[in-house]
mmCIF file of C-alpha atoms in Angstrom:
data_model
loop_
_atom_site.group_PDB
_atom_site.id
_atom_site.type_symbol
_atom_site.label_atom_id
_atom_site.label_comp_id
_atom_site.label_asym_id
_atom_site.label_seq_id
_atom_site.Cartn_x
_atom_site.Cartn_y
_atom_site.Cartn_z
ATOM 1 C CA MET A 1 5.582 -9.570 -25.961
ATOM 2 C CA THR A 2 8.892 -11.010 -24.682
ATOM 3 C CA ILE A 3 9.128 -11.458 -21.204
ATOM 4 C CA ARG A 4 12.007 -10.517 -19.339
ATOM 5 C CA VAL A 5 12.921 -12.663 -16.449
ATOM 6 C CA MET A 6 15.903 -12.324 -13.646
ATOM 7 C CA LEU A 7 16.688 -15.430 -12.264
ATOM 8 C CA VAL A 8 18.355 -14.781 -8.320
ATOM 9 C CA ASP A 9 20.146 -17.471 -6.985
ATOM 10 C CA ASP A 10 23.599 -19.080 -4.999
ATOM 11 C CA GLN A 11 24.124 -21.600 -7.157
ATOM 12 C CA VAL A 12 25.193 -20.891 -10.216
ATOM 13 C CA LEU A 13 24.592 -24.230 -11.939
ATOM 14 C CA LEU A 14 21.293 -23.598 -10.895
ATOM 15 C CA ARG A 15 20.997 -20.209 -12.703
ATOM 16 C CA THR A 16 22.771 -21.688 -15.727
ATOM 17 C CA GLY A 17 19.868 -24.516 -16.179
ATOM 18 C CA PHE A 18 17.043 -22.014 -15.923
ATOM 19 C CA ARG A 19 19.015 -19.436 -18.126
ATOM 20 C CA MET A 20 18.940 -22.836 -20.592
ATOM 21 C CA VAL A 21 15.515 -23.689 -20.037
ATOM 22 C CA LEU A 22 14.075 -20.048 -20.519
ATOM 23 C CA ALA A 23 16.333 -19.182 -23.677
ATOM 24 C CA ALA A 24 14.807 -21.974 -25.852
ATOM 25 C CA GLN A 25 11.399 -20.018 -25.310
ATOM 26 C CA PRO A 26 10.427 -17.532 -28.237
ATOM 27 C CA ASP A 27 8.778 -15.354 -25.926
ATOM 28 C CA MET A 28 11.177 -15.322 -22.792
ATOM 29 C CA ASP A 29 14.576 -13.315 -22.515
ATOM 30 C CA VAL A 30 16.924 -13.916 -19.241
ATOM 31 C CA VAL A 31 18.177 -9.638 -18.429
ATOM 32 C CA ALA A 32 19.821 -10.044 -15.672
ATOM 33 C CA GLU A 33 21.177 -12.624 -12.769
ATOM 34 C CA ALA A 34 22.388 -12.378 -9.584
ATOM 35 C CA GLY A 35 23.622 -14.601 -6.888
ATOM 36 C CA ASP A 36 21.738 -13.055 -3.591
ATOM 37 C CA GLY A 37 18.857 -10.261 -2.535
ATOM 38 C CA VAL A 38 21.751 -7.395 -2.021
ATOM 39 C CA GLU A 39 23.186 -7.727 -5.490
ATOM 40 C CA ALA A 40 19.617 -7.797 -6.778
ATOM 41 C CA LEU A 41 18.062 -5.393 -5.406
ATOM 42 C CA GLN A 42 21.039 -3.321 -7.228
ATOM 43 C CA VAL A 43 20.350 -4.584 -10.607
ATOM 44 C CA LEU A 44 17.134 -4.156 -10.630
ATOM 45 C CA ARG A 45 17.695 -0.500 -9.958
ATOM 46 C CA SER A 46 19.093 -0.115 -13.530
ATOM 47 C CA THR A 47 17.527 -3.082 -15.231
ATOM 48 C CA ALA A 48 14.119 -3.100 -16.845
ATOM 49 C CA VAL A 49 12.511 -6.337 -15.176
ATOM 50 C CA ASP A 50 8.638 -8.436 -15.281
ATOM 51 C CA VAL A 51 9.433 -11.759 -13.652
ATOM 52 C CA VAL A 52 11.619 -12.727 -10.794
ATOM 53 C CA LEU A 53 12.684 -16.252 -10.209
ATOM 54 C CA MET A 54 13.645 -15.856 -6.483
ATOM 55 C CA ASP A 55 15.455 -18.476 -4.577
ATOM 56 C CA VAL A 56 14.349 -18.002 -0.843
ATOM 57 C CA ARG A 57 17.714 -19.341 1.028
ATOM 58 C CA MET A 58 20.963 -16.855 0.018
ATOM 59 C CA PRO A 59 23.328 -15.199 1.925
ATOM 60 C CA LYS A 60 23.558 -11.449 2.906
ATOM 61 C CA LEU A 61 19.777 -11.049 2.025
ATOM 62 C CA ASP A 62 17.040 -14.085 1.641
ATOM 63 C CA GLY A 63 14.504 -14.151 -0.746
ATOM 64 C CA VAL A 64 11.790 -12.629 1.469
ATOM 65 C CA GLU A 65 13.274 -9.987 2.635
ATOM 66 C CA THR A 66 14.611 -9.129 -1.356
ATOM 67 C CA THR A 67 10.982 -10.046 -1.985
ATOM 68 C CA ARG A 68 9.463 -7.594 0.434
ATOM 69 C CA ARG A 69 11.597 -4.657 -0.668
ATOM 70 C CA ILE A 70 10.956 -5.609 -4.656
ATOM 71 C CA CYS A 71 7.428 -5.186 -4.048
ATOM 72 C CA SER A 72 7.368 -2.450 -1.675
ATOM 73 C CA GLU A 73 8.617 -0.188 -4.930
ATOM 74 C CA PRO A 74 6.214 1.911 -7.070
ATOM 75 C CA ASP A 75 5.087 -0.554 -10.278
ATOM 76 C CA PRO A 76 7.448 -3.565 -9.557
ATOM 77 C CA PRO A 77 7.740 -7.009 -11.484
ATOM 78 C CA LYS A 78 6.441 -9.966 -10.359
ATOM 79 C CA VAL A 79 7.948 -12.582 -8.182
ATOM 80 C CA LEU A 80 7.899 -16.141 -8.263
ATOM 81 C CA ILE A 81 9.445 -17.476 -5.347
ATOM 82 C CA LEU A 82 11.806 -21.133 -6.236
ATOM 83 C CA THR A 83 11.826 -23.281 -3.070
ATOM 84 C CA THR A 84 12.877 -26.777 -2.487
ATOM 85 C CA PHE A 85 10.517 -28.351 -0.113
ATOM 86 C CA ASP A 86 6.996 -28.164 -0.769
ATOM 87 C CA LEU A 87 4.806 -26.147 1.575
ATOM 88 C CA ASP A 88 7.883 -24.432 2.748
ATOM 89 C CA GLU A 89 6.989 -21.634 5.732
ATOM 90 C CA TYR A 90 9.735 -19.905 3.316
ATOM 91 C CA ALA A 91 7.427 -19.957 0.463
ATOM 92 C CA PHE A 92 4.292 -18.853 3.222
ATOM 93 C CA SER A 93 6.624 -15.721 4.332
ATOM 94 C CA GLY A 94 7.261 -15.058 0.469
ATOM 95 C CA LEU A 95 3.524 -15.168 -0.221
ATOM 96 C CA LYS A 96 3.112 -12.647 2.674
ATOM 97 C CA ALA A 97 5.780 -10.393 1.198
ATOM 98 C CA GLY A 98 4.226 -10.030 -2.177
ATOM 99 C CA ALA A 99 4.939 -12.814 -4.375
ATOM 100 C CA SER A 100 2.429 -14.096 -7.169
ATOM 101 C CA GLY A 101 3.329 -17.480 -6.302
ATOM 102 C CA PHE A 102 6.065 -20.522 -5.722
ATOM 103 C CA MET A 103 7.235 -23.362 -7.392
ATOM 104 C CA LEU A 104 9.583 -26.099 -6.203
ATOM 105 C CA LYS A 105 13.355 -25.954 -7.893
ATOM 106 C CA ASP A 106 12.668 -29.439 -9.192
ATOM 107 C CA VAL A 107 9.644 -28.587 -11.296
ATOM 108 C CA PRO A 108 9.513 -29.789 -15.390
ATOM 109 C CA PRO A 109 10.404 -27.033 -17.403
ATOM 110 C CA GLY A 110 6.872 -27.085 -18.647
ATOM 111 C CA GLU A 111 5.700 -26.518 -15.446
ATOM 112 C CA LEU A 112 8.319 -23.284 -14.978
ATOM 113 C CA LEU A 113 7.522 -21.891 -18.316
ATOM 114 C CA ALA A 114 3.616 -21.952 -18.055
ATOM 115 C CA ALA A 115 4.222 -20.123 -14.211
ATOM 116 C CA ILE A 116 6.117 -17.394 -15.565
ATOM 117 C CA ARG A 117 4.272 -16.834 -17.756
ATOM 118 C CA ALA A 118 0.895 -16.668 -15.582
ATOM 119 C CA VAL A 119 2.231 -14.657 -13.318
ATOM 120 C CA HIS A 120 3.821 -12.336 -15.907
ATOM 121 C CA SER A 121 -0.526 -12.375 -17.227
ATOM 122 C CA GLY A 122 -1.602 -11.562 -14.000
ATOM 123 C CA ASP A 123 -5.094 -12.833 -14.183
ATOM 124 C CA ALA A 124 -3.754 -16.324 -13.289
ATOM 125 C CA VAL A 125 -2.319 -17.859 -9.919
ATOM 126 C CA VAL A 126 0.759 -20.605 -9.493
ATOM 127 C CA ALA A 127 -0.992 -23.504 -8.439
ATOM 128 C CA PRO A 128 -3.865 -22.102 -6.550
ATOM 129 C CA SER A 129 -4.627 -24.969 -4.825
ATOM 130 C CA THR A 130 -0.854 -25.663 -3.383
ATOM 131 C CA THR A 131 -1.263 -22.104 -1.848
ATOM 132 C CA ARG A 132 -3.952 -22.884 -0.105
ATOM 133 C CA ARG A 133 -2.335 -25.930 1.239
ATOM 134 C CA LEU A 134 0.313 -23.806 1.902
ATOM 135 C CA LEU A 135 -1.895 -21.448 4.360
ATOM 136 C CA ASP A 136 -4.252 -23.958 5.692
ATOM 137 C CA ARG A 137 -0.563 -25.399 7.163
ATOM 138 C CA PHE A 138 0.638 -21.744 8.179
ATOM 139 C CA ALA A 139 -2.740 -20.557 9.062
ATOM 140 C CA PRO A 140 -1.958 -20.336 12.914
ATOM 141 C CA MET A 141 1.002 -17.779 12.344
ATOM 142 C CA LEU A 142 -1.481 -15.379 10.600
ATOM 143 C CA PRO A 143 -2.682 -12.459 13.175
ATOM 144 C CA SER A 144 -5.805 -13.147 14.918
ATOM 145 C CA VAL A 145 -6.397 -9.967 16.455
ATOM 146 C CA GLY A 146 -5.811 -6.185 15.240
ATOM 147 C CA GLN A 147 -7.340 -6.981 11.746
ATOM 148 C CA GLU A 148 -10.224 -4.623 11.909
ATOM 149 C CA PRO A 149 -8.715 -2.416 9.159
ATOM 150 C CA ARG A 150 -9.081 -5.490 6.906
ATOM 151 C CA HIS A 151 -12.350 -6.631 8.067
ATOM 152 C CA LYS A 152 -13.345 -3.345 6.808
ATOM 153 C CA GLU A 153 -12.073 -3.465 3.578
ATOM 154 C CA LEU A 154 -14.206 -6.918 3.016
ATOM 155 C CA GLU A 155 -17.306 -4.373 3.612
ATOM 156 C CA ARG A 156 -16.464 -2.546 -0.197
ATOM 157 C CA LEU A 157 -17.430 -6.050 -2.272
ATOM 158 C CA THR A 158 -20.693 -6.728 -2.889
ATOM 159 C CA GLU A 159 -22.404 -10.229 -1.932
ATOM 160 C CA ARG A 160 -21.420 -11.750 -5.433
ATOM 161 C CA GLU A 161 -17.856 -10.568 -5.210
ATOM 162 C CA ARG A 162 -17.730 -11.905 -1.672
ATOM 163 C CA GLU A 163 -18.956 -15.350 -2.940
ATOM 164 C CA VAL A 164 -16.172 -15.145 -5.995
ATOM 165 C CA MET A 165 -13.280 -14.113 -3.727
ATOM 166 C CA ILE A 166 -14.419 -17.291 -1.543
ATOM 167 C CA LEU A 167 -14.188 -19.409 -4.398
ATOM 168 C CA VAL A 168 -10.934 -17.708 -5.275
ATOM 169 C CA ALA A 169 -9.245 -18.607 -1.845
ATOM 170 C CA GLN A 170 -10.526 -22.150 -2.190
ATOM 171 C CA GLY A 171 -7.900 -22.442 -5.444
ATOM 172 C CA LEU A 172 -11.300 -22.717 -7.941
ATOM 173 C CA SER A 173 -10.293 -21.329 -11.350
ATOM 174 C CA ASN A 174 -12.412 -19.054 -12.884
ATOM 175 C CA GLY A 175 -13.565 -21.438 -14.915
ATOM 176 C CA GLU A 176 -14.622 -23.681 -12.086
ATOM 177 C CA ILE A 177 -16.046 -20.640 -10.231
ATOM 178 C CA ALA A 178 -18.601 -19.757 -13.327
ATOM 179 C CA ALA A 179 -19.798 -23.169 -13.373
ATOM 180 C CA ARG A 180 -20.620 -23.248 -9.715
ATOM 181 C CA LEU A 181 -22.131 -19.935 -9.997
ATOM 182 C CA VAL A 182 -24.094 -20.724 -13.032
ATOM 183 C CA LEU A 183 -22.101 -17.101 -14.653
ATOM 184 C CA SER A 184 -19.879 -16.874 -17.920
ATOM 185 C CA GLU A 185 -15.935 -16.813 -17.673
ATOM 186 C CA ALA A 186 -16.249 -13.298 -18.705
ATOM 187 C CA THR A 187 -18.150 -11.797 -15.756
ATOM 188 C CA VAL A 188 -15.864 -14.278 -13.316
ATOM 189 C CA LYS A 189 -13.160 -12.334 -14.693
ATOM 190 C CA THR A 190 -14.737 -9.066 -14.259
ATOM 191 C CA HIS A 191 -15.870 -9.869 -10.677
ATOM 192 C CA VAL A 192 -11.979 -10.904 -10.034
ATOM 193 C CA GLY A 193 -10.739 -7.611 -11.428
ATOM 194 C CA ARG A 194 -13.151 -5.455 -9.627
ATOM 195 C CA ILE A 195 -12.390 -7.245 -5.945
ATOM 196 C CA LEU A 196 -8.136 -6.484 -6.815
ATOM 197 C CA THR A 197 -8.858 -2.693 -7.653
ATOM 198 C CA LYS A 198 -11.688 -2.527 -4.503
ATOM 199 C CA LEU A 199 -9.298 -4.191 -1.846
ATOM 200 C CA GLY A 200 -5.805 -3.128 -3.502
ATOM 201 C CA LEU A 201 -4.219 -6.642 -4.477
ATOM 202 C CA ARG A 202 -1.996 -7.331 -6.809
ATOM 203 C CA ASP A 203 -3.157 -10.916 -7.575
ATOM 204 C CA ARG A 204 -5.140 -13.879 -6.990
ATOM 205 C CA VAL A 205 -2.435 -14.907 -4.290
ATOM 206 C CA GLN A 206 -3.046 -11.836 -2.361
ATOM 207 C CA VAL A 207 -6.761 -12.540 -2.467
ATOM 208 C CA VAL A 208 -5.930 -15.734 -1.062
ATOM 209 C CA VAL A 209 -3.568 -14.331 1.508
ATOM 210 C CA LEU A 210 -6.571 -12.173 2.618
ATOM 211 C CA ALA A 211 -9.261 -14.200 2.867
ATOM 212 C CA TYR A 212 -7.527 -16.531 5.361
ATOM 213 C CA GLU A 213 -6.088 -13.093 7.343
ATOM 214 C CA THR A 214 -9.815 -11.932 7.677
ATOM 215 C CA GLY A 215 -11.624 -15.258 8.317
ATOM 216 C CA LEU A 216 -13.441 -15.105 5.054
ATOM 217 C CA VAL A 217 -11.946 -18.860 4.510
ATOM 218 C CA ARG A 218 -10.632 -20.821 7.722
ATOM 219 C CA ALA A 219 -7.581 -23.391 7.108
ATOM 220 C CA GLY A 220 -8.659 -26.690 6.583
ATOM 221 C CA GLY A 221 -12.610 -25.573 5.576
ATOM 222 C CA HIS A 222 -14.089 -23.338 3.876
ATOM 223 C CA GLY A 223 -15.221 -19.654 4.006
#
């Protein structure tokens, strides 16, 4: 299956570089490009896209608000935020807006391609340990009150599912969780799938964000 990718960045040169890298892949096709968020939303109305590579700092409509609008649509494409700085507050906002992960713009091509495939597959998150570091840094910005409905959602989980969710939020892979809990990797994958379904979450990044929002995992520490 070919992954249909859209490039959204106001720097034409950067889009050209990404397009050249992706065009060399047999399983990827750049089907659309846009120079800002407004244009991106217009293009998406008429173009089927699987993964959007989204710059955050753009004129007219920034990548965070564009991501929020894309992710509020039914059956939206996955969004991968591109940022210039590690631990960027924009990347944090992008995750909160519904992005499936973020990458640095100067990431090696191989890592970018792996990230696109991971986001598209839905069963992996881009650099979960980096996501966790990002949340550790910006956790004070998370609301500490008025989260009661989200706490109630966690009551739907079994004790084992809560254990798995905490480990996912700590940035562990399915294999690492399986080793920690002495389970098969297939069983862990099943648990993760049930967590996503019960909590109405799209991917592992959203599991991490929710774990922080509800205090299941605390900044700089474990659950």
